[in-house]
mmCIF file of C-alpha atoms in Angstrom:
data_model
loop_
_atom_site.group_PDB
_atom_site.id
_atom_site.type_symbol
_atom_site.label_atom_id
_atom_site.label_comp_id
_atom_site.label_asym_id
_atom_site.label_seq_id
_atom_site.Cartn_x
_atom_site.Cartn_y
_atom_site.Cartn_z
ATOM 1 C CA ARG A 6 51.299 -8.463 -13.624
ATOM 2 C CA LYS A 7 52.345 -11.987 -12.676
ATOM 3 C CA GLU A 8 56.007 -12.868 -13.200
ATOM 4 C CA VAL A 9 55.123 -15.937 -15.219
ATOM 5 C CA GLU A 10 51.845 -16.414 -17.071
ATOM 6 C CA GLN A 11 50.492 -19.482 -18.794
ATOM 7 C CA ASP A 12 47.341 -20.381 -20.653
ATOM 8 C CA PRO A 13 45.672 -22.746 -18.175
ATOM 9 C CA GLY A 14 44.059 -24.785 -20.943
ATOM 10 C CA PRO A 15 42.894 -27.465 -20.850
ATOM 11 C CA PHE A 16 44.240 -28.648 -24.162
ATOM 12 C CA ASN A 17 42.312 -31.758 -25.116
ATOM 13 C CA VAL A 18 44.015 -33.614 -27.944
ATOM 14 C CA PRO A 19 43.754 -37.085 -29.492
ATOM 15 C CA GLU A 20 46.606 -39.537 -29.301
ATOM 16 C CA GLY A 21 49.181 -38.861 -31.973
ATOM 17 C CA ALA A 22 48.381 -35.161 -32.247
ATOM 18 C CA THR A 23 50.813 -32.304 -31.797
ATOM 19 C CA VAL A 24 50.117 -29.785 -29.064
ATOM 20 C CA ALA A 25 51.987 -26.589 -28.315
ATOM 21 C CA PHE A 26 51.641 -23.834 -25.762
ATOM 22 C CA ASN A 27 53.522 -20.801 -24.538
ATOM 23 C CA CYS A 28 54.491 -19.126 -21.339
ATOM 24 C CA THR A 29 55.341 -15.438 -20.972
ATOM 25 C CA TYR A 30 57.605 -13.917 -18.353
ATOM 26 C CA SER A 31 57.929 -10.341 -17.172
ATOM 27 C CA ASN A 32 61.549 -10.083 -16.004
ATOM 28 C CA SER A 33 63.774 -9.352 -18.984
ATOM 29 C CA ALA A 34 66.835 -10.180 -16.854
ATOM 30 C CA SER A 35 65.730 -13.801 -16.371
ATOM 31 C CA GLN A 36 68.532 -16.231 -17.044
ATOM 32 C CA SER A 37 67.209 -19.748 -16.676
ATOM 33 C CA PHE A 38 64.113 -21.454 -17.967
ATOM 34 C CA PHE A 39 62.559 -24.829 -17.364
ATOM 35 C CA TRP A 40 59.479 -26.895 -18.049
ATOM 36 C CA TYR A 41 58.263 -29.065 -15.188
ATOM 37 C CA ARG A 42 55.538 -31.676 -15.361
ATOM 38 C CA GLN A 43 53.056 -32.212 -12.550
ATOM 39 C CA ASP A 44 50.667 -35.139 -12.435
ATOM 40 C CA CYS A 45 47.470 -34.915 -10.424
ATOM 41 C CA ARG A 46 48.233 -34.786 -6.686
ATOM 42 C CA LYS A 47 51.932 -35.399 -7.323
ATOM 43 C CA GLU A 48 55.022 -33.252 -6.992
ATOM 44 C CA PRO A 49 56.463 -31.337 -9.968
ATOM 45 C CA LYS A 50 59.254 -33.066 -11.844
ATOM 46 C CA LEU A 51 61.710 -31.568 -14.282
ATOM 47 C CA LEU A 52 60.746 -32.218 -17.888
ATOM 48 C CA MET A 53 63.487 -30.212 -19.554
ATOM 49 C CA SER A 54 65.607 -27.129 -19.305
ATOM 50 C CA VAL A 55 65.187 -24.541 -22.044
ATOM 51 C CA TYR A 56 68.297 -23.247 -23.776
ATOM 52 C CA SER A 57 68.712 -20.113 -25.847
ATOM 53 C CA SER A 58 69.123 -22.054 -29.059
ATOM 54 C CA GLY A 59 66.101 -24.216 -28.374
ATOM 55 C CA ASN A 60 66.337 -27.874 -27.532
ATOM 56 C CA GLU A 61 64.658 -31.148 -28.156
ATOM 57 C CA ASP A 62 64.203 -34.217 -25.984
ATOM 58 C CA GLY A 63 62.494 -37.003 -27.856
ATOM 59 C CA ARG A 64 58.971 -35.859 -28.676
ATOM 60 C CA PHE A 65 59.356 -32.635 -26.695
ATOM 61 C CA THR A 66 60.741 -29.403 -28.127
ATOM 62 C CA ALA A 67 61.322 -26.236 -26.133
ATOM 63 C CA GLN A 68 62.022 -22.795 -27.534
ATOM 64 C CA LEU A 69 63.034 -19.502 -25.954
ATOM 65 C CA ASN A 70 62.230 -16.121 -27.460
ATOM 66 C CA ARG A 71 64.031 -13.472 -25.414
ATOM 67 C CA ALA A 72 62.870 -10.564 -27.538
ATOM 68 C CA SER A 73 59.226 -11.336 -26.877
ATOM 69 C CA GLN A 74 59.905 -12.880 -23.473
ATOM 70 C CA TYR A 75 58.227 -16.207 -23.906
ATOM 71 C CA ILE A 76 59.101 -19.859 -23.929
ATOM 72 C CA SER A 77 57.200 -22.597 -25.662
ATOM 73 C CA LEU A 78 56.732 -26.337 -25.384
ATOM 74 C CA LEU A 79 55.702 -28.565 -28.253
ATOM 75 C CA ILE A 80 54.727 -32.189 -27.815
ATOM 76 C CA ARG A 81 54.678 -34.359 -30.934
ATOM 77 C CA ASP A 82 52.909 -37.682 -31.337
ATOM 78 C CA SER A 83 51.053 -37.248 -28.043
ATOM 79 C CA LYS A 84 50.669 -40.262 -25.773
ATOM 80 C CA LEU A 85 48.031 -40.885 -23.134
ATOM 81 C CA SER A 86 50.839 -40.688 -20.586
ATOM 82 C CA ASP A 87 51.539 -37.090 -21.590
ATOM 83 C CA SER A 88 48.343 -36.034 -19.815
ATOM 84 C CA ALA A 89 49.527 -33.740 -17.038
ATOM 85 C CA THR A 90 49.924 -30.119 -16.036
ATOM 86 C CA TYR A 91 53.016 -28.460 -17.480
ATOM 87 C CA LEU A 92 54.609 -25.771 -15.354
ATOM 88 C CA CYS A 93 56.729 -23.019 -16.807
ATOM 89 C CA VAL A 94 59.579 -22.039 -14.470
ATOM 90 C CA VAL A 95 61.746 -18.958 -14.845
ATOM 91 C CA GLY A 96 64.871 -18.051 -12.904
ATOM 92 C CA GLY A 97 65.172 -14.406 -11.972
ATOM 93 C CA SER A 98 68.076 -12.024 -12.050
ATOM 94 C CA ASN A 99 69.412 -13.311 -8.750
ATOM 95 C CA ASP A 100 70.802 -16.780 -8.527
ATOM 96 C CA TYR A 101 68.145 -18.625 -6.588
ATOM 97 C CA LYS A 102 64.691 -17.211 -7.164
ATOM 98 C CA LEU A 103 62.470 -19.335 -9.373
ATOM 99 C CA SER A 104 59.018 -18.249 -10.429
ATOM 100 C CA PHE A 105 56.424 -20.825 -11.361
ATOM 101 C CA GLY A 106 53.539 -20.396 -13.715
ATOM 102 C CA ALA A 107 50.162 -21.771 -12.684
ATOM 103 C CA GLY A 108 50.439 -24.496 -15.300
ATOM 104 C CA THR A 109 48.895 -25.600 -18.582
ATOM 105 C CA THR A 110 46.766 -28.716 -18.422
ATOM 106 C CA VAL A 111 47.036 -31.186 -21.290
ATOM 107 C CA THR A 112 44.669 -34.123 -21.664
ATOM 108 C CA VAL A 113 45.404 -36.705 -24.326
ATOM 109 C CA ARG A 114 42.438 -38.892 -25.227
ATOM 110 C CA ALA A 115 42.402 -42.288 -26.885
ATOM 111 C CA GLY B 23 66.195 -42.729 0.258
ATOM 112 C CA ALA B 24 67.649 -40.908 -2.695
ATOM 113 C CA GLY B 25 64.988 -38.252 -3.018
ATOM 114 C CA VAL B 26 63.615 -35.380 -0.972
ATOM 115 C CA SER B 27 61.665 -36.784 1.926
ATOM 116 C CA GLN B 28 58.816 -34.934 3.633
ATOM 117 C CA SER B 29 56.746 -35.754 6.668
ATOM 118 C CA PRO B 30 53.978 -36.020 7.540
ATOM 119 C CA SER B 31 52.534 -36.805 4.133
ATOM 120 C CA ASN B 32 49.078 -35.893 5.379
ATOM 121 C CA LYS B 33 48.023 -33.842 8.371
ATOM 122 C CA VAL B 34 44.574 -32.859 9.543
ATOM 123 C CA THR B 35 44.590 -30.339 12.350
ATOM 124 C CA GLU B 36 42.110 -28.181 14.180
ATOM 125 C CA LYS B 37 42.046 -24.469 13.637
ATOM 126 C CA GLY B 38 44.288 -22.739 16.144
ATOM 127 C CA LYS B 39 46.711 -25.615 16.616
ATOM 128 C CA ASP B 40 50.379 -25.476 15.654
ATOM 129 C CA VAL B 41 51.841 -27.801 13.055
ATOM 130 C CA GLU B 42 55.389 -28.711 12.142
ATOM 131 C CA LEU B 43 56.360 -29.988 8.726
ATOM 132 C CA ARG B 44 59.675 -31.657 8.086
ATOM 133 C CA CYS B 45 61.871 -31.845 5.004
ATOM 134 C CA ASP B 46 64.926 -34.031 4.524
ATOM 135 C CA PRO B 47 66.695 -32.888 1.344
ATOM 136 C CA ILE B 48 68.872 -34.910 -0.978
ATOM 137 C CA SER B 49 72.252 -35.486 0.632
ATOM 138 C CA GLY B 50 74.758 -32.817 -0.364
ATOM 139 C CA HIS B 51 72.177 -30.328 -1.578
ATOM 140 C CA THR B 52 72.939 -26.931 -0.097
ATOM 141 C CA ALA B 53 69.884 -25.124 -1.442
ATOM 142 C CA LEU B 54 66.459 -25.824 0.030
ATOM 143 C CA TYR B 55 63.111 -24.290 -0.836
ATOM 144 C CA TRP B 56 59.630 -24.357 0.644
ATOM 145 C CA TYR B 57 56.657 -23.754 -1.625
ATOM 146 C CA ARG B 58 52.921 -23.868 -1.018
ATOM 147 C CA GLN B 59 50.333 -25.010 -3.529
ATOM 148 C CA SER B 60 46.632 -24.600 -2.978
ATOM 149 C CA LEU B 61 44.171 -26.748 -4.898
ATOM 150 C CA GLY B 62 44.265 -25.900 -8.589
ATOM 151 C CA GLN B 63 46.745 -23.096 -8.045
ATOM 152 C CA GLY B 64 50.380 -22.508 -8.919
ATOM 153 C CA LEU B 65 53.329 -22.824 -6.586
ATOM 154 C CA GLU B 66 53.779 -20.007 -4.102
ATOM 155 C CA PHE B 67 57.344 -19.376 -2.906
ATOM 156 C CA LEU B 68 57.700 -19.324 0.872
ATOM 157 C CA ILE B 69 61.373 -19.386 1.818
ATOM 158 C CA TYR B 70 64.832 -20.248 0.503
ATOM 159 C CA PHE B 71 67.767 -21.632 2.477
ATOM 160 C CA GLN B 72 71.387 -21.656 1.418
ATOM 161 C CA GLY B 73 73.051 -23.871 3.970
ATOM 162 C CA ASN B 74 71.535 -22.974 7.320
ATOM 163 C CA SER B 75 70.813 -19.366 6.502
ATOM 164 C CA ALA B 76 67.657 -18.030 4.916
ATOM 165 C CA PRO B 77 68.546 -15.079 2.694
ATOM 166 C CA ASP B 78 64.976 -14.846 1.448
ATOM 167 C CA LYS B 79 61.977 -15.213 3.731
ATOM 168 C CA SER B 80 59.877 -12.853 1.680
ATOM 169 C CA GLY B 81 57.273 -15.431 0.786
ATOM 170 C CA LEU B 82 56.223 -16.341 4.310
ATOM 171 C CA PRO B 83 52.553 -15.233 4.430
ATOM 172 C CA SER B 84 52.501 -13.999 8.023
ATOM 173 C CA ASP B 85 54.391 -14.100 11.283
ATOM 174 C CA ARG B 86 52.570 -17.338 12.093
ATOM 175 C CA PHE B 87 54.928 -19.025 9.653
ATOM 176 C CA SER B 88 58.554 -19.759 10.459
ATOM 177 C CA ALA B 89 61.205 -22.123 9.186
ATOM 178 C CA GLU B 90 64.626 -23.257 10.188
ATOM 179 C CA ARG B 91 67.322 -25.498 8.868
ATOM 180 C CA THR B 92 69.974 -27.178 10.944
ATOM 181 C CA GLY B 93 73.230 -28.871 10.032
ATOM 182 C CA GLY B 94 72.771 -27.795 6.459
ATOM 183 C CA SER B 95 70.283 -30.593 6.081
ATOM 184 C CA VAL B 96 66.847 -31.085 7.633
ATOM 185 C CA SER B 97 64.410 -28.196 7.585
ATOM 186 C CA THR B 98 61.205 -27.663 9.499
ATOM 187 C CA LEU B 99 58.362 -25.343 8.581
ATOM 188 C CA THR B 100 56.208 -24.359 11.531
ATOM 189 C CA ILE B 101 52.751 -22.853 11.284
ATOM 190 C CA GLN B 102 51.369 -21.459 14.517
ATOM 191 C CA ARG B 103 47.681 -20.972 15.272
ATOM 192 C CA THR B 104 46.639 -22.554 11.989
ATOM 193 C CA GLN B 105 43.805 -21.050 9.995
ATOM 194 C CA GLN B 106 41.601 -22.686 7.379
ATOM 195 C CA GLU B 107 43.290 -20.694 4.622
ATOM 196 C CA ASP B 108 46.549 -22.482 5.517
ATOM 197 C CA SER B 109 45.121 -25.672 4.013
ATOM 198 C CA ALA B 110 47.356 -26.570 1.089
ATOM 199 C CA VAL B 111 50.138 -28.886 0.076
ATOM 200 C CA TYR B 112 53.517 -27.731 1.325
ATOM 201 C CA LEU B 113 56.296 -28.743 -1.049
ATOM 202 C CA CYS B 114 59.954 -28.862 -0.173
ATOM 203 C CA ALA B 115 62.629 -28.872 -2.853
ATOM 204 C CA SER B 116 66.391 -29.061 -2.856
ATOM 205 C CA SER B 117 69.206 -28.538 -5.324
ATOM 206 C CA LEU B 118 72.989 -28.752 -5.430
ATOM 207 C CA GLY B 119 73.187 -25.002 -5.759
ATOM 208 C CA PRO B 120 70.820 -22.107 -6.319
ATOM 209 C CA GLY B 121 68.048 -23.045 -8.714
ATOM 210 C CA GLY B 122 68.197 -19.833 -10.710
ATOM 211 C CA SER B 123 71.728 -20.692 -11.774
ATOM 212 C CA GLY B 124 70.503 -23.618 -13.773
ATOM 213 C CA ASN B 125 70.674 -26.241 -11.034
ATOM 214 C CA THR B 126 67.777 -28.666 -11.183
ATOM 215 C CA ILE B 127 65.531 -28.530 -8.150
ATOM 216 C CA TYR B 128 63.967 -31.750 -6.953
ATOM 217 C CA PHE B 129 60.699 -31.802 -5.081
ATOM 218 C CA GLY B 130 59.457 -33.981 -2.272
ATOM 219 C CA GLU B 131 55.988 -35.482 -2.455
ATOM 220 C CA GLY B 132 54.635 -32.765 -0.223
ATOM 221 C CA SER B 133 52.834 -32.502 3.079
ATOM 222 C CA TRP B 134 49.079 -32.195 2.582
ATOM 223 C CA LEU B 135 47.705 -29.990 5.339
ATOM 224 C CA THR B 136 44.008 -29.683 6.082
ATOM 225 C CA VAL B 137 42.843 -27.285 8.774
ATOM 226 C CA VAL B 138 39.321 -27.994 10.014
#
């Protein structure tokens, strides 16, 4: 079983729509969680950290469910510029190891 | 520059040749990572440095791969006797402290390696 699993998508949505997707992780001792964004042929960039109580950053909302071992990302009012691959990143029980999911591709169409 | 700098940005090499990839992390960042990403795939962990030491080399695919870091700064990833399956983008990342502790890791733009 992979440490971090994501639905690869693609999620094709019209501008203005809401899109949401999850990521599951296998290590119950994981302590840190992030969403990174990766544009085509570019490096990953931090979108947001995910906190236990859930957090929001503008149109983006992240949630953590420790009991079921998944995190989610919701994008409201989608923009064309939101088209990208979203990588789920989970920190393990040690203090440095990060595991990356293979990514969920989102395409926002006009 | 302010970000993680990698060179070369693109490298085409013949099978069997050695290549050296360089990473210059953000100044002051003690943690440095190397990842590999093949086309359409996720990031594969290669090695982690804390300062000049590498407590985790578990991701290096074979003994053809090696990495070092000097002066707590620049790191080089060396691939000997390259094979076609080594073709990928090699991403370097750095952070103030260990990434699993909640420190943000910042990536360089990668070194795109093609072995022909």
